[in-house]
Coordinates of C-alpha atoms in Angstrom, one line a residue:
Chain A
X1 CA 0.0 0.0 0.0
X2 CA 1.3 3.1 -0.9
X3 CA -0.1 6.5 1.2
X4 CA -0.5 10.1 0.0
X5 CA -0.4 13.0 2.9
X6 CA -2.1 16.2 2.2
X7 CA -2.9 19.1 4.2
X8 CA -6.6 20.3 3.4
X9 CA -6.8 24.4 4.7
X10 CA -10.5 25.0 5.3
X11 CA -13.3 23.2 7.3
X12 CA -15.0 22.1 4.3
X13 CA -13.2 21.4 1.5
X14 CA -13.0 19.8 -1.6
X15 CA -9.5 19.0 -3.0
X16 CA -7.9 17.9 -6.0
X17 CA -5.4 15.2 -5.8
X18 CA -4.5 15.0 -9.9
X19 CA -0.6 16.7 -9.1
X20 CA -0.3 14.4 -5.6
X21 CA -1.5 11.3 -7.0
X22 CA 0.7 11.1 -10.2
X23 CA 4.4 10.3 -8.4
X24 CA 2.6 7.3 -6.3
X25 CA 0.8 5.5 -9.5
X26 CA 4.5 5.9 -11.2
X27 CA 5.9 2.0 -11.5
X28 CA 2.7 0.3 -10.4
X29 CA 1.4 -2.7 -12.5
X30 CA -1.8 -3.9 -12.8
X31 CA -5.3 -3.1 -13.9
X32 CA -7.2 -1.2 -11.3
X33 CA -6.2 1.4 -8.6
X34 CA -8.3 1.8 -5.3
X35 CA -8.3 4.8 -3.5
X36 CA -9.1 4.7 0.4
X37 CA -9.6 7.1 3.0
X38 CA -8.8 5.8 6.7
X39 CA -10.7 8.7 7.3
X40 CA -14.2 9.3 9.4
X41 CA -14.8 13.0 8.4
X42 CA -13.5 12.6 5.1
X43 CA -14.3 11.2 1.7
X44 CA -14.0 10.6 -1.7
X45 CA -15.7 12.3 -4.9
X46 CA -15.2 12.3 -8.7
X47 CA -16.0 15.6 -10.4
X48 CA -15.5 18.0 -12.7
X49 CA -11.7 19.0 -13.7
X50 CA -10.3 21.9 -15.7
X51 CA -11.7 25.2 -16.5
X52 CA -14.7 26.0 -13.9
X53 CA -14.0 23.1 -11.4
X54 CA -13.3 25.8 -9.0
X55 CA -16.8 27.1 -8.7
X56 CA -18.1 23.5 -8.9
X57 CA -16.1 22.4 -6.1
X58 CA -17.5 25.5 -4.0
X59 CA -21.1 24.4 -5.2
X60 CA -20.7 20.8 -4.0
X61 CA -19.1 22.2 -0.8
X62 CA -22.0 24.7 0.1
X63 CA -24.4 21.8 -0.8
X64 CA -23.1 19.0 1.4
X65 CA -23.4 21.7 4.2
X66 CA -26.8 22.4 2.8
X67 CA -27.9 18.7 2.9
X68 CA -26.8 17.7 6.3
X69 CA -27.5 21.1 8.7
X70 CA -25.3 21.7 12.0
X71 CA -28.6 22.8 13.4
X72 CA -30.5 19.6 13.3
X73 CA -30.8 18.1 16.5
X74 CA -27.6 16.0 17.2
X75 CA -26.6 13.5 20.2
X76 CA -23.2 13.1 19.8
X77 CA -22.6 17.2 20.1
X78 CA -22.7 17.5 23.6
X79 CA -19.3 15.8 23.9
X80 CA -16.7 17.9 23.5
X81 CA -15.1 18.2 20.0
X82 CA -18.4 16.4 18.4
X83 CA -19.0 16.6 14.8
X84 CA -21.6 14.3 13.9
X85 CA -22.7 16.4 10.3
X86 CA -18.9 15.9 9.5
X87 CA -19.6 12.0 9.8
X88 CA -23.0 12.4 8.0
X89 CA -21.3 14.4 4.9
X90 CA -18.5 11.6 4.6
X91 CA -21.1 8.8 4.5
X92 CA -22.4 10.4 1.4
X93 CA -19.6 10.4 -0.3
X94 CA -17.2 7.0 -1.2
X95 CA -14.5 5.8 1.4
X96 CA -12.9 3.9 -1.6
X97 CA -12.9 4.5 -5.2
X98 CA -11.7 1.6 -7.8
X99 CA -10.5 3.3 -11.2
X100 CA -9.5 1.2 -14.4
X101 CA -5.4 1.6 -14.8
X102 CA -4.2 1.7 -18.1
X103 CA -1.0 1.8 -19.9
X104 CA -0.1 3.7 -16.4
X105 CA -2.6 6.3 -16.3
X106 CA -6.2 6.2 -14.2
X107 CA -8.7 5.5 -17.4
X108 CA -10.8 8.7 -15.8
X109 CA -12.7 10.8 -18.2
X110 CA -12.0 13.7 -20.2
X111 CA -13.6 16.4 -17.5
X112 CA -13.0 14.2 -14.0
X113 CA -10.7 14.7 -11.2
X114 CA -10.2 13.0 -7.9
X115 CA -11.5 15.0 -5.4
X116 CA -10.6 14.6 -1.2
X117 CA -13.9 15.7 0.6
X118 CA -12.6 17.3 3.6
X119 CA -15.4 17.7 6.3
X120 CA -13.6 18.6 9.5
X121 CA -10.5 20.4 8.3
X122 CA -8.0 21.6 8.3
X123 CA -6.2 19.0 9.2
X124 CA -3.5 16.3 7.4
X125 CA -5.2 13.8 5.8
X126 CA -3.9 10.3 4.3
X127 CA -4.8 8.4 1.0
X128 CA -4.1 4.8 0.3
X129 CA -3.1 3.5 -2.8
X130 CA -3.7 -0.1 -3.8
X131 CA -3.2 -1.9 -7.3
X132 CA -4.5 -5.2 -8.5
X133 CA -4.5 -7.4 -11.0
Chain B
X1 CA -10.8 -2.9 -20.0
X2 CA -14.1 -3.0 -21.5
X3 CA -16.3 -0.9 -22.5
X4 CA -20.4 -0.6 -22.5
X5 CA -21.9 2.5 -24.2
X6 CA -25.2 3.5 -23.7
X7 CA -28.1 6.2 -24.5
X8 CA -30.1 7.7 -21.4
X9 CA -33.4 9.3 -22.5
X10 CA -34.3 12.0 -20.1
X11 CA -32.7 14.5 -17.8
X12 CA -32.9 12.5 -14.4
X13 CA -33.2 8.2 -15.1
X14 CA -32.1 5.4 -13.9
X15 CA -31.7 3.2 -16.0
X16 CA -31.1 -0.7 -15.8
X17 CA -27.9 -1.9 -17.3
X18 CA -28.5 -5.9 -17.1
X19 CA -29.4 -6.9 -20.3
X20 CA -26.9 -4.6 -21.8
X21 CA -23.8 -6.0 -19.4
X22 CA -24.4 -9.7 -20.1
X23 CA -22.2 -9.7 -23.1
X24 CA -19.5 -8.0 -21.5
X25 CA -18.5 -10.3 -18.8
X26 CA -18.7 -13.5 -21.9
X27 CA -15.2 -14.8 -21.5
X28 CA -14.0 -12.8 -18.4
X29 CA -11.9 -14.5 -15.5
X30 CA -11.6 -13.2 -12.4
X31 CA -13.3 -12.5 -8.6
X32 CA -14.5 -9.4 -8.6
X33 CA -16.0 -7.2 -11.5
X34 CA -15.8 -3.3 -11.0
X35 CA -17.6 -1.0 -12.8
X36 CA -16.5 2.5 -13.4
X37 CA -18.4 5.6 -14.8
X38 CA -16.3 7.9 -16.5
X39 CA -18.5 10.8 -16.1
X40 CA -19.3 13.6 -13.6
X41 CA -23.4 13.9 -13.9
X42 CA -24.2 10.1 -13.9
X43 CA -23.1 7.9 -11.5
X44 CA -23.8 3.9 -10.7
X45 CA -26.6 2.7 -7.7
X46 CA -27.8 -1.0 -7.1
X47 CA -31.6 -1.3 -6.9
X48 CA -34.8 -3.1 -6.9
X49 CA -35.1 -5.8 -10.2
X50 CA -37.9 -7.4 -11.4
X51 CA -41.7 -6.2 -10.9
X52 CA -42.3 -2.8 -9.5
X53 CA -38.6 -2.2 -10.3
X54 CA -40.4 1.0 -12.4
X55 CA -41.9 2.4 -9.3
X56 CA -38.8 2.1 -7.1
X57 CA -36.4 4.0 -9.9
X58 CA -38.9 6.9 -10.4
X59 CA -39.2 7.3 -7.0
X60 CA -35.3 7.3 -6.9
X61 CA -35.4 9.7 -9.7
X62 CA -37.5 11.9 -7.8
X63 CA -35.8 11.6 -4.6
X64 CA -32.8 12.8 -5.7
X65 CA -34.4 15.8 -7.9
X66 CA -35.6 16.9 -4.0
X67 CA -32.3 15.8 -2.1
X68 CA -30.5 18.7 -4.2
X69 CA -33.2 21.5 -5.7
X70 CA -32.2 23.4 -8.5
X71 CA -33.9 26.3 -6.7
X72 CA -30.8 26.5 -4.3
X73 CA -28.3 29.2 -5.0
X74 CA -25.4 28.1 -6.8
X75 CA -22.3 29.5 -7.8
X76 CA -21.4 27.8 -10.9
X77 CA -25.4 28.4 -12.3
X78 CA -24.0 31.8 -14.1
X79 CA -21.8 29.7 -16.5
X80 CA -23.5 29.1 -19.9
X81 CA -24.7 25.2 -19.8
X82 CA -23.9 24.7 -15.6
X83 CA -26.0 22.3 -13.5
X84 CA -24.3 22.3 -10.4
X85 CA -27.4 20.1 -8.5
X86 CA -26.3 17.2 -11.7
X87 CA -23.1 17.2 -9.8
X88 CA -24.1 16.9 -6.4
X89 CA -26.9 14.3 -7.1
X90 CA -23.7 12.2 -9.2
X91 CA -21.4 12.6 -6.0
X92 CA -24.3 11.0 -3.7
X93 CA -24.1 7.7 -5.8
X94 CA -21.0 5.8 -6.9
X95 CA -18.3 6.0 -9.2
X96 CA -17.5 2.7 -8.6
X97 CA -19.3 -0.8 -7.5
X98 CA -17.5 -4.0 -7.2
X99 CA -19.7 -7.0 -7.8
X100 CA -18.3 -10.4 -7.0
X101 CA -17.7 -12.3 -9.8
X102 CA -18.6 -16.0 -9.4
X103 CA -19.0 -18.6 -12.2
X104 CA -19.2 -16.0 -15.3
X105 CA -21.8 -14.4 -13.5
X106 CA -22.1 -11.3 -11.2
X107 CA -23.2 -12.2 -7.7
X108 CA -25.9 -10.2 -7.1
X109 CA -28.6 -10.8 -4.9
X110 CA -32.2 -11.8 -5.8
X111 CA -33.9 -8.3 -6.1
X112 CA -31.0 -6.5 -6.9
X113 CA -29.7 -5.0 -10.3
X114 CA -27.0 -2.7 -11.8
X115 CA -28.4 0.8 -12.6
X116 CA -26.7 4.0 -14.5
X117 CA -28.3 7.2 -12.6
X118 CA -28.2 9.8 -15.4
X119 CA -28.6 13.4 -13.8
X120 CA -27.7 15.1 -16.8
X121 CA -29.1 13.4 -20.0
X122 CA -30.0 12.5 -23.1
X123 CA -26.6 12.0 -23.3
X124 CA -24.3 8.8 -24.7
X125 CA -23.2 7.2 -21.3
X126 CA -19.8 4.8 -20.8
X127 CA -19.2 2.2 -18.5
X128 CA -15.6 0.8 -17.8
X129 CA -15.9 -3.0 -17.2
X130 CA -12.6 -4.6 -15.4
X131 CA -12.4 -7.8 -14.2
X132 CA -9.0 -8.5 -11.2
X133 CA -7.8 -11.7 -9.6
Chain C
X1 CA -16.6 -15.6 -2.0
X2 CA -17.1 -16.4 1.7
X3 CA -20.2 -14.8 3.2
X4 CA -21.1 -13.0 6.6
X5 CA -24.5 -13.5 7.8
X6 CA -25.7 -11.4 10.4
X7 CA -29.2 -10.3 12.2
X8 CA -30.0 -6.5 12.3
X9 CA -32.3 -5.6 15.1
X10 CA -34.0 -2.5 14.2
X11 CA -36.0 -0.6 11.1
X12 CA -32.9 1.6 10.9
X13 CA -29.7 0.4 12.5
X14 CA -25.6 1.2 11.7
X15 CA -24.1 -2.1 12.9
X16 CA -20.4 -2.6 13.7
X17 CA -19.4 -5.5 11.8
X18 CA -15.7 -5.7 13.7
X19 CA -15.7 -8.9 15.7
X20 CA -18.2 -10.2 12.8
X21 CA -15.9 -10.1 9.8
X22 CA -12.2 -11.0 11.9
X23 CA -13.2 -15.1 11.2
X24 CA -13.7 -14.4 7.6
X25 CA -10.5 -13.1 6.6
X26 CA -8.5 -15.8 8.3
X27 CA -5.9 -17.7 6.0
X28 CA -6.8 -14.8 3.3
X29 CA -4.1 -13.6 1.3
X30 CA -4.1 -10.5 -1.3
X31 CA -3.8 -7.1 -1.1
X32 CA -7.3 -5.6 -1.3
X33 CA -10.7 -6.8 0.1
X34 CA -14.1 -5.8 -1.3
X35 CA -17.5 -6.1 1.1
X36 CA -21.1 -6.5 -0.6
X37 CA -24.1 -6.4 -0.1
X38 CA -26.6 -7.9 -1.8
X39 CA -29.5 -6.0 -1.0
X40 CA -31.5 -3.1 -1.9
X41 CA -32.6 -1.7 1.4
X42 CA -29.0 -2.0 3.5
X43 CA -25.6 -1.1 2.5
X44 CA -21.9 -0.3 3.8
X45 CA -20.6 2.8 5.8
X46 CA -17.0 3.1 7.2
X47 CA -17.6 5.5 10.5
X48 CA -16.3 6.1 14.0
X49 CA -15.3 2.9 16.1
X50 CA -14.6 2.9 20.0
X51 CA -16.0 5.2 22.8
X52 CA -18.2 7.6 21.6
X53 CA -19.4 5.4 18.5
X54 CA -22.5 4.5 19.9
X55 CA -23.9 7.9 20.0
X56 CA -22.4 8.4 16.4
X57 CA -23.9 5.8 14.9
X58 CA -27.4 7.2 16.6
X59 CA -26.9 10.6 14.9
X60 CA -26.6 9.0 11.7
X61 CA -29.2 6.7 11.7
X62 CA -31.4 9.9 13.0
X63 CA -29.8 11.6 10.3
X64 CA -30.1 9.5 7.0
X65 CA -34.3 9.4 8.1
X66 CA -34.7 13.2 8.2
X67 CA -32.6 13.3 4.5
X68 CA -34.9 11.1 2.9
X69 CA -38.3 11.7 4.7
X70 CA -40.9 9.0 5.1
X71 CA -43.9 11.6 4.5
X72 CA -42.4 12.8 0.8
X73 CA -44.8 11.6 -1.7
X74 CA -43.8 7.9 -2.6
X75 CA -45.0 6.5 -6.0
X76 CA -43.9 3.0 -4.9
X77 CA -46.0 2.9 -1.6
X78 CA -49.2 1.8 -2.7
X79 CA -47.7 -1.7 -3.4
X80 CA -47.8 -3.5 -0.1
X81 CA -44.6 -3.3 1.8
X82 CA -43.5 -0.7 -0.4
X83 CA -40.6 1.4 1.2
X84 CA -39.2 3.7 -1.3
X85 CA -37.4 5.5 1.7
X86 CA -35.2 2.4 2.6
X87 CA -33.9 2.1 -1.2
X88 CA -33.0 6.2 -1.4
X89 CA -31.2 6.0 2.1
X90 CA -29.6 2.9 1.1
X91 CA -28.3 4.4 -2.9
X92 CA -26.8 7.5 -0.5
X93 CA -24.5 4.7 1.4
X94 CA -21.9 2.0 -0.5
X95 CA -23.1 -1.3 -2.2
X96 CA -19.2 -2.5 -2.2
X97 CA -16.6 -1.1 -0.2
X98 CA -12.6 -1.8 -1.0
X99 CA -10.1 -1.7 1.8
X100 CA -6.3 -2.8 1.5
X101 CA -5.6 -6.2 3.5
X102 CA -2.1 -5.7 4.7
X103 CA -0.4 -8.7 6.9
X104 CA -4.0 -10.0 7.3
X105 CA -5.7 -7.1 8.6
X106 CA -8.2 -4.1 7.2
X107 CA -5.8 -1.2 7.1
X108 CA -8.8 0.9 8.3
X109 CA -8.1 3.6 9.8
X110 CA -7.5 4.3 14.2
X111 CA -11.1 5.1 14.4
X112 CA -12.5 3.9 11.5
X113 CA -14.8 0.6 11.5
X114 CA -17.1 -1.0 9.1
X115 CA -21.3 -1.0 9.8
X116 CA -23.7 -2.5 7.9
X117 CA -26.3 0.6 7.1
X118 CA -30.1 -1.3 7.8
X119 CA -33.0 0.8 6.3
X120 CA -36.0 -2.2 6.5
X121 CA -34.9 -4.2 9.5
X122 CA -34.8 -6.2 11.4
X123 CA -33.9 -8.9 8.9
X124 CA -31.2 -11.5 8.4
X125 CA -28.6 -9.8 6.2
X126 CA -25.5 -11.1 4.3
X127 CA -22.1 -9.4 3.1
X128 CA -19.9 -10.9 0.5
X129 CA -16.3 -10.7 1.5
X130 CA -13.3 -11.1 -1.8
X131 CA -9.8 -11.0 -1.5
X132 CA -7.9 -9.8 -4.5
X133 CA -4.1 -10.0 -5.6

């Protein structure tokens, strides 16, 4: 298993991992990579790369924080550094993401990226990196 | 890796891929079957075969039109053919499903089938077919 | 394919599958395993483990009924044990998750265990466990 640190910066975050990812698929062999978060409060997303994946990444950001409100009435938030809508957020997204490797290269399409979800940043989160045959 | 292509006929559908999978796994050897969707507005969910399977998928379809309105402000919305709520309904499914493969055949359970969630269509869909060890 | 079965005990229910799954991946060897399900109305979440989980696992069962609400007009529920809510709440959670297997152990995460997500308990449920190379 190979592992990819990155520091996310905000509490909410998506991140793209295209730059950080390249150096750990280098020399691998085989036919699919898996991507896996040992991560509670964060997750996994494909979307949009290129020109304008700024302002979708802020969209998707605002509406995970839309979808799952801090206000609802939570048990877990009377205990200290609680964040149960940070563990509510990640289980909508993947904890593992299995992409076709080919001739080197993750077969992802034209306009997608590998996104970290960050849902409790900022903080330094880790990324494995399987490949199989 | 192989490749299924397939034409989605409205906006939001999910559509059931079993008929149109069959000839892709002819001839493939291997454990586990993972299916990958190339796109960022359609995404892959495992539902409800067989009778009422209609009901369940439209009420799927609408589901996710009222999980993520397209009355919520978005940022990207300003930007010619945007559809930031596509995005967010694709990031709420999977990218990726892995399906045990056993005896040429995906294990699946009784009631269950493969579907392509289209959030952004018509459009000409791909789905990336790999078979591991 | 070697199979867990196991009993949920409520409608809604995040079970830890921990001491569950250990006797299935005895004498495995590979370097990735993939959980199933094969069902429509239950599915896979990785989420907090030890002290405190209890009380997690309450906010997001809490949480994934008020996302997809009971009362929203179903088309599906005039078909006898129709429970279009179960399937939506299950398509937000995992069908398959992949984790690396490293010296015969999940490389989860410190925190980080796997529950099976019920959404039409209680039932008998099973998980598919593969190991691949």
């Amino acid at each position: 298993v190979r592992e990819l640190r990155i520091q996310t910066e905000r509490k909410t975050q998506l991140l793209e991992l295209a730059e950080n990812l390249r150096p750990l698929l280098e020399g691998l062999e085989g036919s699919l990579v898996t991507l896996f978060v040992p991560h509670t409060t964060a997750g996994l997303v494909l979307q949009a790369a290129g020109p304008g994946a700024t302002a979708v990444a802020g969209d998707l950001e605002s509406a995970f924080e839309r979808l799952v409100d801090e206000g609802w009435s939570w048990e877990h938030v009377h205990e200290g550094d609680a964040n149960p809508w940070s563990h509510v957020r990640t289980a909508l997204t993947a904890s593992s993401i299995s992409i076709p490797f080919v001739e080197g290269r993750l077969a992802l399409g034209d306009h997608q990226a590998v996104f970290l979800a960050e849902f409790d940043g900022p903080r330094e989160r880790s990324i494995y990196v399987t490949v199989t045959q």
